Amino acid sequence: ITYEQAWLVPYLGIAASLDMGDLRFSASAVGSTFAYGSDDDVHWLRDLNFLDDLEPTNFIGAAAELTYRYGPQYQFFVNATAERYFRTYGDTTLIDLTSGASAYYGGEVSGGDHENLQITIGMRVSN
């Protein structure tokens, strides 16, 4: 099986940062009620391809970073980023990969959502 999920989302957000000497804290939050999703689900052993077109849903995201400056060239940081695309439903087009025949199934026959969390610890060096 090969599976790909894609989301198109225009969003609005807010960001802020606070400098405290060698420490810097920054954070942001974004959101939208217009997240559009689709997926491409290929079942190779069955020779079937499911193409799903999902209804608009809600999206939220947030990020935060704490940075410590060590001298003029080095920064050590911890960063966390999270996103959530809420559950939504949609239509499916089923394609037979052998014959090329296709069938359309309307209504709430498919669904999708997505959430992720990424935590990064690192160092930046500048000239």
PDB file of C-alpha atoms in Angstrom:
ATOM      1  CA  ILE A   1       0.000   0.000   0.000  1.00  0.00           C
ATOM      2  CA  THR A   2       1.159   3.507  -0.823  1.00  0.00           C
ATOM      3  CA  TYR A   3      -0.680   6.245   1.062  1.00  0.00           C
ATOM      4  CA  GLU A   4      -0.345  10.014   0.801  1.00  0.00           C
ATOM      5  CA  GLN A   5      -2.403  12.609   2.639  1.00  0.00           C
ATOM      6  CA  ALA A   6      -2.282  16.304   1.668  1.00  0.00           C
ATOM      7  CA  TRP A   7      -3.738  19.356   3.396  1.00  0.00           C
ATOM      8  CA  LEU A   8      -4.193  22.864   2.004  1.00  0.00           C
ATOM      9  CA  VAL A   9      -4.883  25.405   4.713  1.00  0.00           C
ATOM     10  CA  PRO A  10      -4.973  29.201   4.771  1.00  0.00           C
ATOM     11  CA  TYR A  11      -4.566  30.276   8.403  1.00  0.00           C
ATOM     12  CA  LEU A  12      -4.285  33.230  10.739  1.00  0.00           C
ATOM     13  CA  GLY A  13      -2.058  33.327  13.746  1.00  0.00           C
ATOM     14  CA  ILE A  14      -0.242  35.249  16.387  1.00  0.00           C
ATOM     15  CA  ALA A  15       3.377  35.147  17.526  1.00  0.00           C
ATOM     16  CA  ALA A  16       5.337  36.668  20.383  1.00  0.00           C
ATOM     17  CA  SER A  17       8.837  36.543  21.798  1.00  0.00           C
ATOM     18  CA  LEU A  18      10.510  37.585  25.012  1.00  0.00           C
ATOM     19  CA  ASP A  19      14.236  38.300  25.380  1.00  0.00           C
ATOM     20  CA  MET A  20      15.778  37.911  28.844  1.00  0.00           C
ATOM     21  CA  GLY A  21      19.509  38.463  28.415  1.00  0.00           C
ATOM     22  CA  ASP A  22      20.963  35.288  26.934  1.00  0.00           C
ATOM     23  CA  LEU A  23      17.585  33.526  27.023  1.00  0.00           C
ATOM     24  CA  ARG A  24      14.857  33.977  24.454  1.00  0.00           C
ATOM     25  CA  PHE A  25      11.384  32.443  24.494  1.00  0.00           C
ATOM     26  CA  SER A  26       9.169  32.582  21.423  1.00  0.00           C
ATOM     27  CA  ALA A  27       5.740  31.097  20.743  1.00  0.00           C
ATOM     28  CA  SER A  28       3.104  31.115  18.036  1.00  0.00           C
ATOM     29  CA  ALA A  29      -0.413  29.807  17.494  1.00  0.00           C
ATOM     30  CA  VAL A  30      -2.335  29.436  14.236  1.00  0.00           C
ATOM     31  CA  GLY A  31      -5.800  28.284  13.277  1.00  0.00           C
ATOM     32  CA  SER A  32      -8.263  27.936  10.431  1.00  0.00           C
ATOM     33  CA  THR A  33     -11.781  26.723   9.695  1.00  0.00           C
ATOM     34  CA  PHE A  34     -10.855  26.102   6.048  1.00  0.00           C
ATOM     35  CA  ALA A  35      -8.462  23.120   6.022  1.00  0.00           C
ATOM     36  CA  TYR A  36      -8.967  21.125   2.816  1.00  0.00           C
ATOM     37  CA  GLY A  37      -7.724  17.530   2.757  1.00  0.00           C
ATOM     38  CA  SER A  38      -7.270  14.839   0.147  1.00  0.00           C
ATOM     39  CA  ASP A  39      -5.579  11.476  -0.005  1.00  0.00           C
ATOM     40  CA  ASP A  40      -4.259   9.004  -2.537  1.00  0.00           C
ATOM     41  CA  ASP A  41      -4.427   5.390  -1.311  1.00  0.00           C
ATOM     42  CA  VAL A  42      -2.981   2.779  -3.718  1.00  0.00           C
ATOM     43  CA  HIS A  43      -3.518  -0.924  -2.920  1.00  0.00           C
ATOM     44  CA  TRP A  44      -0.932  -2.480  -5.232  1.00  0.00           C
ATOM     45  CA  LEU A  45      -1.736  -6.150  -4.603  1.00  0.00           C
ATOM     46  CA  ARG A  46      -5.442  -5.495  -5.330  1.00  0.00           C
ATOM     47  CA  ASP A  47      -4.731  -3.112  -8.263  1.00  0.00           C
ATOM     48  CA  LEU A  48      -6.994  -0.435  -6.736  1.00  0.00           C
ATOM     49  CA  ASN A  49      -6.495   3.290  -6.189  1.00  0.00           C
ATOM     50  CA  PHE A  50      -8.750   5.220  -3.801  1.00  0.00           C
ATOM     51  CA  LEU A  51      -8.750   9.012  -4.291  1.00  0.00           C
ATOM     52  CA  ASP A  52     -10.527  10.861  -1.477  1.00  0.00           C
ATOM     53  CA  ASP A  53     -11.673  14.483  -1.557  1.00  0.00           C
ATOM     54  CA  LEU A  54     -12.478  15.642   1.974  1.00  0.00           C
ATOM     55  CA  GLU A  55     -14.809  18.387   3.183  1.00  0.00           C
ATOM     56  CA  PRO A  56     -13.287  21.486   4.862  1.00  0.00           C
ATOM     57  CA  THR A  57     -12.400  21.047   8.532  1.00  0.00           C
ATOM     58  CA  ASN A  58     -10.696  22.903  11.369  1.00  0.00           C
ATOM     59  CA  PHE A  59      -6.947  23.223  11.882  1.00  0.00           C
ATOM     60  CA  ILE A  60      -4.906  24.391  14.872  1.00  0.00           C
ATOM     61  CA  GLY A  61      -1.168  24.606  15.372  1.00  0.00           C
ATOM     62  CA  ALA A  62       1.247  25.883  17.973  1.00  0.00           C
ATOM     63  CA  ALA A  63       4.996  26.233  18.342  1.00  0.00           C
ATOM     64  CA  ALA A  64       7.338  27.276  21.139  1.00  0.00           C
ATOM     65  CA  GLU A  65      11.100  27.654  21.361  1.00  0.00           C
ATOM     66  CA  LEU A  66      13.526  28.350  24.190  1.00  0.00           C
ATOM     67  CA  THR A  67      16.960  29.552  23.058  1.00  0.00           C
ATOM     68  CA  TYR A  68      20.133  30.103  25.087  1.00  0.00           C
ATOM     69  CA  ARG A  69      22.778  32.337  23.489  1.00  0.00           C
ATOM     70  CA  TYR A  70      26.341  31.300  24.290  1.00  0.00           C
ATOM     71  CA  GLY A  71      28.626  34.040  23.068  1.00  0.00           C
ATOM     72  CA  PRO A  72      28.086  35.855  19.777  1.00  0.00           C
ATOM     73  CA  GLN A  73      28.143  32.718  17.576  1.00  0.00           C
ATOM     74  CA  TYR A  74      26.339  29.882  19.356  1.00  0.00           C
ATOM     75  CA  GLN A  75      22.726  29.199  20.266  1.00  0.00           C
ATOM     76  CA  PHE A  76      21.333  26.109  21.977  1.00  0.00           C
ATOM     77  CA  PHE A  77      17.605  25.562  21.608  1.00  0.00           C
ATOM     78  CA  VAL A  78      14.623  23.351  22.352  1.00  0.00           C
ATOM     79  CA  ASN A  79      11.690  23.641  19.949  1.00  0.00           C
ATOM     80  CA  ALA A  80       8.238  22.021  20.036  1.00  0.00           C
ATOM     81  CA  THR A  81       5.701  22.202  17.204  1.00  0.00           C
ATOM     82  CA  ALA A  82       2.242  20.607  17.150  1.00  0.00           C
ATOM     83  CA  GLU A  83      -0.521  20.548  14.518  1.00  0.00           C
ATOM     84  CA  ARG A  84      -3.989  19.043  14.356  1.00  0.00           C
ATOM     85  CA  TYR A  85      -6.345  18.671  11.411  1.00  0.00           C
ATOM     86  CA  PHE A  86      -9.723  17.607  12.778  1.00  0.00           C
ATOM     87  CA  ARG A  87     -11.678  14.598  11.497  1.00  0.00           C
ATOM     88  CA  THR A  88     -13.592  15.186   8.271  1.00  0.00           C
ATOM     89  CA  TYR A  89     -15.385  13.086   5.663  1.00  0.00           C
ATOM     90  CA  GLY A  90     -15.759  13.148   1.911  1.00  0.00           C
ATOM     91  CA  ASP A  91     -16.155  11.503  -1.470  1.00  0.00           C
ATOM     92  CA  THR A  92     -14.108   8.673  -2.990  1.00  0.00           C
ATOM     93  CA  THR A  93     -13.174   7.828  -6.551  1.00  0.00           C
ATOM     94  CA  LEU A  94     -12.131   4.204  -6.950  1.00  0.00           C
ATOM     95  CA  ILE A  95      -9.886   3.356  -9.919  1.00  0.00           C
ATOM     96  CA  ASP A  96      -9.106  -0.164 -11.129  1.00  0.00           C
ATOM     97  CA  LEU A  97      -5.410   0.011 -12.017  1.00  0.00           C
ATOM     98  CA  THR A  98      -5.647  -2.935 -14.405  1.00  0.00           C
ATOM     99  CA  SER A  99      -8.568  -1.796 -16.575  1.00  0.00           C
ATOM    100  CA  GLY A 100      -8.605   1.940 -15.844  1.00  0.00           C
ATOM    101  CA  ALA A 101     -12.313   1.760 -14.953  1.00  0.00           C
ATOM    102  CA  SER A 102     -13.435   4.124 -12.199  1.00  0.00           C
ATOM    103  CA  ALA A 103     -16.410   4.572  -9.878  1.00  0.00           C
ATOM    104  CA  TYR A 104     -17.434   7.614  -7.852  1.00  0.00           C
ATOM    105  CA  TYR A 105     -18.911   7.253  -4.349  1.00  0.00           C
ATOM    106  CA  GLY A 106     -20.394  10.465  -2.963  1.00  0.00           C
ATOM    107  CA  GLY A 107     -21.256  11.383   0.580  1.00  0.00           C
ATOM    108  CA  GLU A 108     -19.337  10.526   3.706  1.00  0.00           C
ATOM    109  CA  VAL A 109     -17.669   7.334   2.421  1.00  0.00           C
ATOM    110  CA  SER A 110     -14.097   8.374   3.266  1.00  0.00           C
ATOM    111  CA  GLY A 111     -12.502  10.258   6.111  1.00  0.00           C
ATOM    112  CA  GLY A 112      -9.288  11.689   7.345  1.00  0.00           C
ATOM    113  CA  ASP A 113      -7.544  13.571  10.119  1.00  0.00           C
ATOM    114  CA  HIS A 114      -3.972  14.228  11.119  1.00  0.00           C
ATOM    115  CA  GLU A 115      -1.995  15.310  14.138  1.00  0.00           C
ATOM    116  CA  ASN A 116       1.699  15.564  14.801  1.00  0.00           C
ATOM    117  CA  LEU A 117       4.161  16.667  17.446  1.00  0.00           C
ATOM    118  CA  GLN A 118       7.805  17.431  16.739  1.00  0.00           C
ATOM    119  CA  ILE A 119      10.396  18.175  19.397  1.00  0.00           C
ATOM    120  CA  THR A 120      13.831  19.380  18.316  1.00  0.00           C
ATOM    121  CA  ILE A 121      16.938  19.951  20.413  1.00  0.00           C
ATOM    122  CA  GLY A 122      19.819  21.579  18.629  1.00  0.00           C
ATOM    123  CA  MET A 123      22.579  24.117  18.229  1.00  0.00           C
ATOM    124  CA  ARG A 124      22.912  26.993  15.773  1.00  0.00           C
ATOM    125  CA  VAL A 125      26.259  28.507  14.734  1.00  0.00           C
ATOM    126  CA  SER A 126      26.541  31.872  12.966  1.00  0.00           C
ATOM    127  CA  ASN A 127      29.522  33.744  11.554  1.00  0.00           C
TER     128      ASN A 127
END
